[in-house]
Amino acid sequence: MTVHFPFQNSYSALPDSFFARVAPTPVAAPRLIKLNRPLAVQLGLDPDVLETPEGAEILAGKTVPAGADPIAMAYAGHQFGQFVPQLGDGRAVLLGEVIDKDGIRRDIQLKGSGPTPFSRRGDGRAALGPVLREYIVSEAMFALGIPTTRSLAAVVTGEHVIRETALPGAVLTRVASSHIRVGTFQFFAVRRDTDAIRRLADHVIARHYPELLGNERPYHALLAGVVARQAELVARWLLVGFIHGVMNTDNSSISGETIDYGPCAFMDAYNPSQVFSSIDEMGRYAYANQPRIALWNLTRLAECLLPLFGEEQEKAVEQAQEILGAFPETFSKAYQTGLRKKVGLFTERDGDEALIQDLLDAMAKNTADFTLTFRRLGDAAGDPAADDARAEFMDPAAFDEWAKRWRERTALEPQTAAERQAAMNTVNPIFIPRNHRVEAVIQAAVNNDDYAPFEELVKVLAKPFEDQPDYAAYADPPLPDQRVLQTFCGT
Ligand code: AMP
Ligand code: MG
């Protein structure tokens, strides 16, 4: 049996300045630790064959499969506000693209597969811990229904990578609808290569925004499309308590998927100014700051597109500003609609926003767990005697006071208690990738070569909205001594 990838590559057919052709670097002793079988099938790949030793060699970058055209993509980016004119895939190669079962073009990329011309001082490798974190969190995001890159496989390389200590090396096979970032446009903008910007924009439109083909002002419409998708994406993050951690422009996807899971985390207790990333000293990428940063990143994209907006740059700037001006409303609509569902409201009335804000304020003041408060609120909607939600509040009376107003409000709607609870349970997960769980899984794998905890966590998180009584403990927030205060970058 040989592994067959039905590659249909399009990015590597773009001009040479878009990438560097580079093969992955072979590794010593690849061992497959996880294959995402359903995703393999979705991509038209045979999971049984991928699980053979030959499959593991491909997924580790030891063998390049037929039809692959491996490249490292060029991009630039603002990192914590500082512009870096050349970043690029320093430890990843795009093997190629396949068309999935739904007709969607998907990139298959190896991350941690060795140095490339963009590696700068890096070794081109990834450590096992960050690979497992990305696997767990990206697949959890997918199960939550949030646009995201996926994880097809994780392999250990049989080699060590040197970080602060020597750690087991690993490669993640990442699947994305593309790896084109705001930073990809910036790469050409800083080089004043307008032809390349146009080529890239045309590629993006054909690939991610085909409804704009034939549009009278395709590049304006492209900016509007990315603005809308990013606004909706960030709203979805906030609604599940997700903190990306490194919202640099090079980690901001043009397709509107969540990309580059580094020091990301889900918050436990609700705290709008929560930061996890050890490198985010200023709180630039704090939970509640994410919409503002998304707009900042989109403004950088708009600057790149200005040369395509017409000869008159003053007018182009005005047009860009108008398009960017849609962000707050699109974000706010997505966020408020999502919040209304989270508290079980089927209709929209004056005062809803204030009612919900009062709950969030009380949650923050009372260090209520974000995920469990909403899930338990669903229980309270189903049965007024269910009082687990109030137990999330340091001062349960704060919840009681709010719940009285909430019950008056929900009573204005015709839905039954059971209907309300069922609806709430489809938007309020019970299981999220809690940081202390992710850390425990990583420790077991790295220190004891034990992947059973990883397997179990991945399995539970695949059904985040379903009560799974056998795994109830996975819903629990960390005990004080289990709390993870900082997460570290994936490098
Ligand atoms: P990240 O923080 O993972 O988004 O990466 C930012 C930039 O640093 C990208 O250009 C990466 O390709 C590059 N990079 C990160 N880690 C490494 C590494 N170990 N070796 C080479 N390049 C890296
Ligand atoms: Mg990145």
Coordinates of C-alpha atoms and ligand atoms in Angstrom, one line a residue:
M1 CA 0.0 0.0 0.0
T2 CA 1.3 3.4 -0.8
V3 CA -0.1 6.6 0.6
H4 CA -1.9 8.6 -2.0
F5 CA -2.5 12.3 -1.5
P6 CA -4.8 13.7 -4.2
F7 CA -2.8 17.0 -4.4
Q8 CA -4.1 19.8 -6.6
N9 CA -1.6 22.6 -5.8
S10 CA -2.4 26.2 -6.6
Y11 CA -0.2 28.3 -4.3
S12 CA 3.0 26.9 -5.6
A13 CA 1.9 28.0 -9.0
L14 CA 2.0 31.6 -8.0
P15 CA 5.2 33.7 -8.7
D16 CA 8.5 32.6 -7.1
S17 CA 8.5 35.6 -4.7
F18 CA 5.5 34.1 -2.8
F19 CA 7.5 31.2 -1.3
A20 CA 10.7 29.2 -1.1
R21 CA 10.7 25.7 -2.4
V22 CA 12.1 23.6 0.4
A23 CA 11.6 20.0 1.4
P24 CA 11.0 18.9 5.0
T25 CA 14.2 17.7 6.8
P26 CA 14.2 13.9 7.5
V27 CA 14.0 12.9 11.1
A28 CA 15.5 10.0 13.0
A29 CA 12.7 7.8 14.2
P30 CA 9.2 9.0 13.4
R31 CA 6.3 7.5 15.5
L32 CA 2.7 8.4 14.9
I33 CA 1.0 9.3 18.1
K34 CA -2.3 10.6 16.8
L35 CA -4.1 10.5 13.5
N36 CA -7.4 12.3 13.1
R37 CA -9.2 9.6 11.2
P38 CA -12.5 11.4 10.4
L39 CA -10.5 14.4 9.1
A40 CA -8.3 12.1 7.0
V41 CA -11.5 10.7 5.4
Q42 CA -12.9 14.2 4.9
L43 CA -9.7 15.1 3.0
G44 CA -9.9 12.0 0.7
L45 CA -7.0 10.2 2.5
D46 CA -7.0 6.6 3.6
P47 CA -6.6 6.6 7.4
D48 CA -5.4 3.0 7.5
V49 CA -2.6 3.7 5.1
L50 CA -1.6 6.8 7.0
E51 CA -1.3 4.7 10.1
T52 CA 1.4 2.5 8.5
P53 CA 5.1 3.2 9.1
E54 CA 5.2 4.8 5.6
G55 CA 2.3 7.1 6.6
A56 CA 4.2 8.1 9.8
E57 CA 7.3 8.9 7.7
I58 CA 5.3 11.2 5.5
L59 CA 3.6 12.9 8.5
A60 CA 7.0 13.4 10.0
G61 CA 8.5 14.9 6.9
K62 CA 10.9 12.0 6.3
T63 CA 9.3 11.1 3.0
V64 CA 7.7 13.5 0.6
P65 CA 4.6 12.0 -0.9
A66 CA 4.0 11.9 -4.7
G67 CA 2.4 15.0 -6.0
A68 CA 3.5 17.2 -3.1
D69 CA 5.3 20.5 -4.0
P70 CA 6.7 21.5 -0.7
I71 CA 7.1 25.2 0.0
A72 CA 7.6 27.6 2.8
M73 CA 5.3 30.6 2.4
A74 CA 6.7 34.1 2.6
Y75 CA 5.0 36.6 4.9
A76 CA 5.7 39.6 7.1
G77 CA 3.9 40.8 10.1
H78 CA 3.4 43.1 13.1
Q79 CA 4.5 41.3 16.2
F80 CA 3.1 43.0 19.3
G81 CA 2.8 46.1 17.3
Q82 CA 6.4 46.0 15.8
F83 CA 6.7 45.5 12.1
V84 CA 9.0 42.7 10.8
P85 CA 9.3 42.9 7.0
Q86 CA 10.2 39.2 6.7
L87 CA 8.9 36.3 8.8
G88 CA 7.6 33.5 6.7
D89 CA 7.3 29.8 7.4
G90 CA 10.4 29.3 9.5
R91 CA 9.4 25.8 10.7
A92 CA 6.6 24.7 8.5
V93 CA 6.2 23.5 4.9
L94 CA 3.1 23.3 2.9
L95 CA 3.1 19.9 1.3
G96 CA 0.2 20.9 -1.0
E97 CA -3.5 21.3 -1.3
V98 CA -6.3 18.8 -1.7
I99 CA -10.0 19.3 -2.4
D100 CA -12.0 17.8 0.4
K101 CA -15.3 15.9 0.4
D102 CA -17.2 19.2 0.4
G103 CA -15.3 20.6 -2.5
I104 CA -13.2 22.9 -0.3
R105 CA -9.5 23.4 -1.0
R106 CA -7.4 22.6 2.0
D107 CA -3.8 23.1 2.7
I108 CA -1.8 20.2 4.3
Q109 CA 1.1 21.6 6.2
L110 CA 3.8 20.1 8.3
K111 CA 4.7 22.3 11.3
G112 CA 8.0 21.5 13.0
S113 CA 9.5 19.9 9.9
G114 CA 12.9 21.5 9.8
P115 CA 14.6 24.8 8.8
T116 CA 13.6 26.8 5.8
P117 CA 15.0 30.0 4.2
F118 CA 12.7 31.9 6.6
S119 CA 14.0 30.3 9.8
R120 CA 16.2 33.2 10.9
R121 CA 17.8 32.0 14.1
G122 CA 15.3 29.3 14.7
D123 CA 15.9 25.5 14.4
G124 CA 12.7 24.9 12.4
R125 CA 11.5 22.4 14.9
A126 CA 8.6 22.1 17.3
A127 CA 8.5 20.5 20.8
L128 CA 6.0 17.9 21.7
G129 CA 4.1 20.0 24.3
P130 CA 3.1 22.8 21.9
V131 CA 2.2 20.3 19.2
L132 CA -0.2 18.5 21.6
R133 CA -1.6 21.8 22.8
E134 CA -2.4 22.9 19.2
Y135 CA -3.9 19.5 18.4
I136 CA -6.2 19.6 21.4
V137 CA -7.3 23.2 21.2
S138 CA -7.8 23.4 17.5
E139 CA -9.9 20.3 17.5
A140 CA -11.8 21.6 20.5
M141 CA -12.5 24.8 18.6
F142 CA -13.8 22.8 15.6
A143 CA -16.1 20.8 17.9
L144 CA -17.4 24.1 19.3
G145 CA -18.3 25.1 15.7
I146 CA -15.7 27.9 15.5
P147 CA -13.8 28.4 12.2
T148 CA -10.3 27.1 12.7
T149 CA -7.4 25.3 11.2
R150 CA -7.5 21.6 12.0
S151 CA -5.0 19.0 13.2
L152 CA -4.6 15.9 11.0
A153 CA -1.8 14.2 12.9
A154 CA 0.9 14.5 15.5
V155 CA 4.1 12.5 15.3
V156 CA 7.2 12.4 17.5
T157 CA 10.4 12.7 15.6
G158 CA 12.7 10.6 17.8
E159 CA 14.9 13.6 18.1
H160 CA 15.3 16.2 20.8
V161 CA 14.8 19.9 20.4
I162 CA 16.7 22.3 22.6
R163 CA 14.6 24.9 24.3
E164 CA 15.3 25.8 28.0
T165 CA 15.9 22.0 28.3
A166 CA 16.0 19.2 25.8
L167 CA 12.5 18.2 24.9
P168 CA 11.0 15.5 22.6
G169 CA 10.6 16.9 19.1
A170 CA 7.3 16.5 17.2
V171 CA 5.6 17.5 14.0
L172 CA 2.0 18.6 13.7
T173 CA 0.1 18.1 10.4
R174 CA -2.0 21.2 10.1
V175 CA -4.9 21.6 7.7
A176 CA -6.3 25.0 6.8
S177 CA -8.5 26.4 4.1
S178 CA -5.3 28.4 3.5
H179 CA -2.4 29.7 5.3
I180 CA -2.7 33.2 3.8
R181 CA -2.4 35.8 6.5
V182 CA -2.7 39.6 6.8
G183 CA 1.1 39.4 7.0
T184 CA 1.2 37.8 3.6
F185 CA -0.2 41.0 2.1
Q186 CA 2.2 43.0 4.2
F187 CA 5.1 41.1 2.8
F188 CA 4.4 42.5 -0.7
A189 CA 3.1 45.9 0.5
V190 CA 6.4 46.8 2.2
R191 CA 8.2 45.8 -1.0
R192 CA 5.8 48.0 -3.0
D193 CA 5.0 45.1 -5.2
T194 CA 1.5 46.0 -6.3
D195 CA 1.4 43.3 -9.0
A196 CA 2.0 40.7 -6.3
I197 CA -0.6 42.2 -4.1
R198 CA -3.1 42.0 -6.9
R199 CA -2.1 38.4 -7.7
L200 CA -2.5 37.5 -4.0
A201 CA -5.9 39.3 -3.8
D202 CA -7.2 37.5 -6.9
H203 CA -6.0 34.2 -5.5
V204 CA -7.8 34.9 -2.2
I205 CA -11.0 35.9 -3.9
A206 CA -11.1 32.8 -6.1
R207 CA -10.3 30.6 -3.1
H208 CA -12.1 32.1 -0.1
Y209 CA -14.6 34.7 -1.5
P210 CA -15.7 33.2 -4.8
E211 CA -19.0 35.1 -4.5
L212 CA -17.0 38.3 -5.3
L213 CA -15.8 37.0 -8.7
G214 CA -17.1 39.5 -11.2
N215 CA -17.8 42.1 -8.5
E216 CA -17.5 45.7 -9.7
R217 CA -15.1 46.6 -6.9
P218 CA -13.6 43.2 -6.0
Y219 CA -10.8 44.5 -3.8
H220 CA -13.0 46.7 -1.7
A221 CA -15.4 43.8 -1.4
L222 CA -12.6 41.6 -0.4
L223 CA -11.6 43.9 2.5
A224 CA -15.3 44.1 3.6
G225 CA -15.4 40.3 3.5
V226 CA -12.3 39.8 5.6
V227 CA -13.6 42.5 8.1
A228 CA -16.9 40.6 8.4
R229 CA -15.3 37.2 8.9
Q230 CA -12.8 38.5 11.5
A231 CA -15.5 40.4 13.4
E232 CA -17.6 37.3 13.6
L233 CA -14.7 35.1 14.5
V234 CA -13.6 37.3 17.4
A235 CA -17.2 37.4 18.7
R236 CA -17.2 33.6 18.7
W237 CA -14.0 33.5 20.7
L238 CA -15.4 35.8 23.3
L239 CA -18.5 33.8 23.6
V240 CA -16.5 30.7 24.7
G241 CA -13.9 32.5 26.7
F242 CA -11.1 31.9 24.3
I243 CA -7.9 34.0 24.4
H244 CA -5.7 33.7 21.3
G245 CA -2.6 35.0 23.0
V246 CA -0.6 36.2 20.0
M247 CA -2.9 38.1 17.6
N248 CA -0.1 39.4 15.5
T249 CA -0.9 40.2 11.9
D250 CA 1.0 37.1 10.8
N251 CA -1.3 35.0 12.9
S252 CA -4.4 36.6 11.5
S253 CA -6.0 34.5 8.7
I254 CA -7.5 36.0 5.6
S255 CA -10.0 33.1 5.4
G256 CA -11.4 33.9 8.8
E257 CA -10.2 30.8 10.6
T258 CA -8.5 30.8 14.0
I259 CA -4.8 30.1 13.2
D260 CA -1.6 29.6 15.2
Y261 CA -2.3 28.2 18.5
G262 CA 0.6 29.3 20.7
P263 CA 0.1 30.4 24.2
C264 CA -3.6 30.4 23.8
A265 CA -6.1 29.4 26.6
F266 CA -9.7 29.3 27.7
M267 CA -10.4 31.3 30.7
D268 CA -11.8 29.7 33.8
A269 CA -13.2 32.5 36.0
Y270 CA -14.6 35.4 34.0
N271 CA -12.2 38.2 33.9
P272 CA -12.3 40.6 30.9
S273 CA -8.6 41.7 31.4
Q274 CA -7.3 38.1 31.5
V275 CA -4.0 37.5 29.8
F276 CA -2.2 34.1 29.7
S277 CA 0.7 34.5 27.3
S278 CA 4.0 34.9 29.1
I279 CA 5.2 37.2 26.4
D280 CA 2.2 39.5 26.5
E281 CA 3.5 41.8 29.3
M282 CA 1.3 44.8 28.3
G283 CA -2.0 42.9 28.0
R284 CA -2.2 43.8 24.4
Y285 CA -4.0 40.5 23.6
A286 CA -6.1 40.3 26.7
Y287 CA -9.5 38.7 26.4
A288 CA -11.6 41.8 26.1
N289 CA -9.0 43.6 23.9
Q290 CA -9.3 41.1 21.1
P291 CA -12.0 42.9 19.0
R292 CA -9.9 46.1 19.1
I293 CA -6.8 44.2 18.0
A294 CA -8.6 42.4 15.2
L295 CA -9.6 45.8 13.9
W296 CA -6.1 47.1 14.2
N297 CA -4.9 44.1 12.2
L298 CA -7.5 44.7 9.6
T299 CA -6.4 48.3 9.3
R300 CA -3.0 47.0 8.4
L301 CA -4.6 44.8 5.7
A302 CA -6.5 47.8 4.4
E303 CA -3.3 49.7 4.1
C304 CA -1.9 46.9 1.9
L305 CA -4.9 47.0 -0.4
L306 CA -5.0 50.8 -0.9
P307 CA -2.9 50.6 -4.2
L308 CA -5.7 48.3 -5.6
F309 CA -8.4 50.8 -4.7
G310 CA -7.6 53.3 -7.5
E311 CA -5.3 56.1 -8.5
E312 CA -6.6 58.6 -6.0
Q313 CA -5.1 57.6 -2.7
E314 CA -7.0 60.1 -0.7
K315 CA -10.3 58.7 -1.9
A316 CA -8.9 55.2 -1.4
V317 CA -8.2 55.9 2.2
E318 CA -11.7 57.2 2.8
Q319 CA -13.1 54.1 1.2
A320 CA -11.0 51.9 3.3
Q321 CA -12.0 53.8 6.4
E322 CA -15.7 53.3 5.6
I323 CA -15.2 49.6 5.1
L324 CA -13.3 49.2 8.4
G325 CA -16.1 51.3 10.0
A326 CA -18.4 48.3 9.6
F327 CA -16.3 46.3 12.1
P328 CA -17.8 47.5 15.4
E329 CA -21.3 46.9 14.3
T330 CA -20.7 43.5 12.8
F331 CA -18.8 42.4 15.9
S332 CA -21.3 43.8 18.2
K333 CA -24.2 42.2 16.4
A334 CA -22.5 38.8 16.4
Y335 CA -21.5 39.1 20.1
Q336 CA -24.9 40.4 21.4
T337 CA -26.8 37.8 19.4
G338 CA -24.5 35.1 20.8
L339 CA -24.9 36.4 24.3
R340 CA -28.7 36.5 24.0
K341 CA -28.6 32.8 23.1
K342 CA -26.3 32.0 25.9
V343 CA -28.8 33.4 28.4
G344 CA -31.7 31.7 26.6
L345 CA -33.5 34.6 25.0
F346 CA -35.3 33.8 21.8
T347 CA -36.3 37.4 21.0
E348 CA -34.8 40.8 21.2
R349 CA -36.0 43.5 23.5
D350 CA -34.9 46.8 24.9
G351 CA -32.9 46.2 28.0
D352 CA -31.5 42.8 27.0
E353 CA -28.0 44.2 26.5
A354 CA -28.0 45.8 30.0
L355 CA -29.4 42.7 31.6
I356 CA -26.7 40.5 30.1
Q357 CA -24.0 43.1 30.9
D358 CA -25.1 43.0 34.5
L359 CA -24.7 39.3 34.6
L360 CA -21.2 39.6 33.2
D361 CA -20.3 42.3 35.7
A362 CA -21.5 40.2 38.5
M363 CA -19.6 37.2 37.2
A364 CA -16.4 39.2 37.1
K365 CA -16.9 40.6 40.6
N366 CA -17.7 37.1 42.0
T367 CA -15.0 35.2 40.0
A368 CA -17.7 33.0 38.5
D369 CA -16.5 30.3 36.1
F370 CA -17.4 31.5 32.6
T371 CA -18.2 28.2 31.1
L372 CA -20.1 26.6 34.1
T373 CA -22.1 29.7 34.9
F374 CA -23.7 29.7 31.4
R375 CA -24.1 25.9 31.4
R376 CA -25.7 25.9 34.9
L377 CA -27.9 28.8 33.8
G378 CA -29.3 26.4 31.3
D379 CA -30.1 24.0 34.1
A380 CA -31.8 26.8 36.0
A381 CA -33.9 27.6 32.9
G382 CA -35.0 23.9 32.8
D383 CA -35.7 23.7 36.5
P384 CA -36.1 26.7 38.7
A385 CA -35.0 24.6 41.7
A386 CA -31.6 23.9 40.0
D387 CA -29.2 26.2 41.9
D388 CA -25.7 25.2 40.7
A389 CA -25.4 28.5 38.8
R390 CA -25.6 30.6 42.0
A391 CA -22.8 28.4 43.5
E392 CA -20.4 29.8 40.9
F393 CA -20.7 33.2 42.6
M394 CA -18.7 34.2 45.6
D395 CA -21.8 35.9 46.8
P396 CA -24.6 33.8 45.6
A397 CA -27.1 36.6 46.4
A398 CA -25.6 38.5 43.5
F399 CA -26.8 35.8 41.2
D400 CA -30.2 35.6 42.9
E401 CA -30.9 39.2 42.4
W402 CA -30.0 39.0 38.7
A403 CA -31.8 35.7 38.2
K404 CA -35.1 37.3 39.4
R405 CA -34.9 39.9 36.5
W406 CA -33.8 37.2 34.1
R407 CA -36.8 35.0 35.0
E408 CA -39.2 38.0 34.5
R409 CA -37.6 38.5 31.1
T410 CA -37.8 34.9 29.9
A411 CA -41.4 34.7 31.1
L412 CA -42.3 37.1 28.3
E413 CA -41.5 34.4 25.8
P414 CA -43.7 31.4 25.0
Q415 CA -41.0 28.7 25.0
T416 CA -41.2 26.0 27.7
A417 CA -38.5 25.5 30.3
A418 CA -37.3 22.4 28.5
E419 CA -37.1 24.2 25.2
R420 CA -35.1 27.0 26.7
Q421 CA -32.7 24.7 28.4
A422 CA -32.2 22.6 25.2
A423 CA -31.5 25.7 23.2
M424 CA -29.0 27.0 25.7
N425 CA -27.2 23.6 25.8
T426 CA -26.5 23.9 22.1
V427 CA -24.5 27.1 22.6
N428 CA -23.1 26.8 26.1
P429 CA -20.5 24.0 26.2
I430 CA -19.9 22.0 29.3
F431 CA -16.4 20.9 28.2
I432 CA -13.7 23.3 27.1
P433 CA -9.9 22.6 26.9
R434 CA -9.2 23.8 30.4
N435 CA -5.6 24.8 30.8
H436 CA -4.8 22.6 33.8
R437 CA -6.1 19.6 31.8
V438 CA -4.0 20.5 28.8
E439 CA -1.0 20.9 31.0
A440 CA -1.5 17.5 32.7
V441 CA -1.9 15.8 29.3
I442 CA 1.4 17.4 28.1
Q443 CA 3.3 16.4 31.3
A444 CA 2.1 12.8 31.0
A445 CA 3.2 12.6 27.3
V446 CA 6.5 14.5 27.7
N447 CA 7.7 13.0 31.0
N448 CA 6.2 9.4 30.8
D449 CA 5.5 8.8 27.1
D450 CA 1.9 8.3 28.2
Y451 CA -0.7 9.3 25.7
A452 CA -3.7 7.9 27.4
P453 CA -4.6 11.2 29.0
F454 CA -4.3 13.0 25.7
E455 CA -6.6 10.5 24.0
E456 CA -9.2 10.8 26.7
L457 CA -9.1 14.6 26.7
V458 CA -9.4 14.8 22.9
K459 CA -12.3 12.3 23.0
V460 CA -14.3 14.3 25.7
L461 CA -13.7 17.6 23.9
A462 CA -15.1 16.2 20.6
K463 CA -18.6 16.5 22.2
P464 CA -18.4 19.8 24.1
F465 CA -22.1 20.3 24.4
E466 CA -23.1 16.8 25.5
D467 CA -23.2 15.8 29.2
Q468 CA -20.8 12.9 29.5
P469 CA -21.4 11.7 33.0
D470 CA -18.4 9.3 32.9
Y471 CA -16.2 12.3 32.3
A472 CA -17.9 14.9 34.5
A473 CA -14.7 15.9 36.2
Y474 CA -13.4 17.3 32.9
A475 CA -16.0 20.1 33.3
D476 CA -14.5 21.2 36.6
P477 CA -12.4 24.4 36.9
P478 CA -8.9 23.9 38.4
L479 CA -8.4 23.7 42.1
P480 CA -6.3 26.6 43.4
D481 CA -3.1 24.6 43.2
Q482 CA -3.9 23.4 39.7
R483 CA -4.4 26.9 38.2
V484 CA -2.2 27.7 35.2
L485 CA -1.4 31.3 35.3
Q486 CA 0.8 31.6 32.2
T487 CA 1.1 29.8 28.9
F488 CA 4.2 29.8 26.8
C489 CA 4.8 30.4 23.1
G490 CA 5.0 27.4 20.8
T491 CA 8.5 28.0 19.7
Ligands
AMP1 P1 4.8 32.0 15.8 O1 5.1 32.7 17.0 O2 4.8 30.5 15.9 O3 3.6 32.6 15.1 O4 6.0 32.3 14.8 C1 6.5 33.6 14.4 C2 7.5 33.5 13.4 O5 8.7 32.8 13.9 C3 7.2 32.7 12.2 O6 7.8 33.3 11.1 C4 7.7 31.3 12.5 O7 7.9 30.6 11.3 C5 9.0 31.7 13.2 N1 9.4 30.6 14.1 C6 8.8 30.2 15.2 N2 9.5 29.2 15.8 C7 10.5 28.9 15.0 C8 11.5 27.9 15.0 N3 11.6 27.0 16.0 N4 12.4 27.8 14.0 C9 12.3 28.7 13.0 N5 11.3 29.7 12.9 C10 10.4 29.7 13.9
MG2 MG 2.6 32.4 13.5

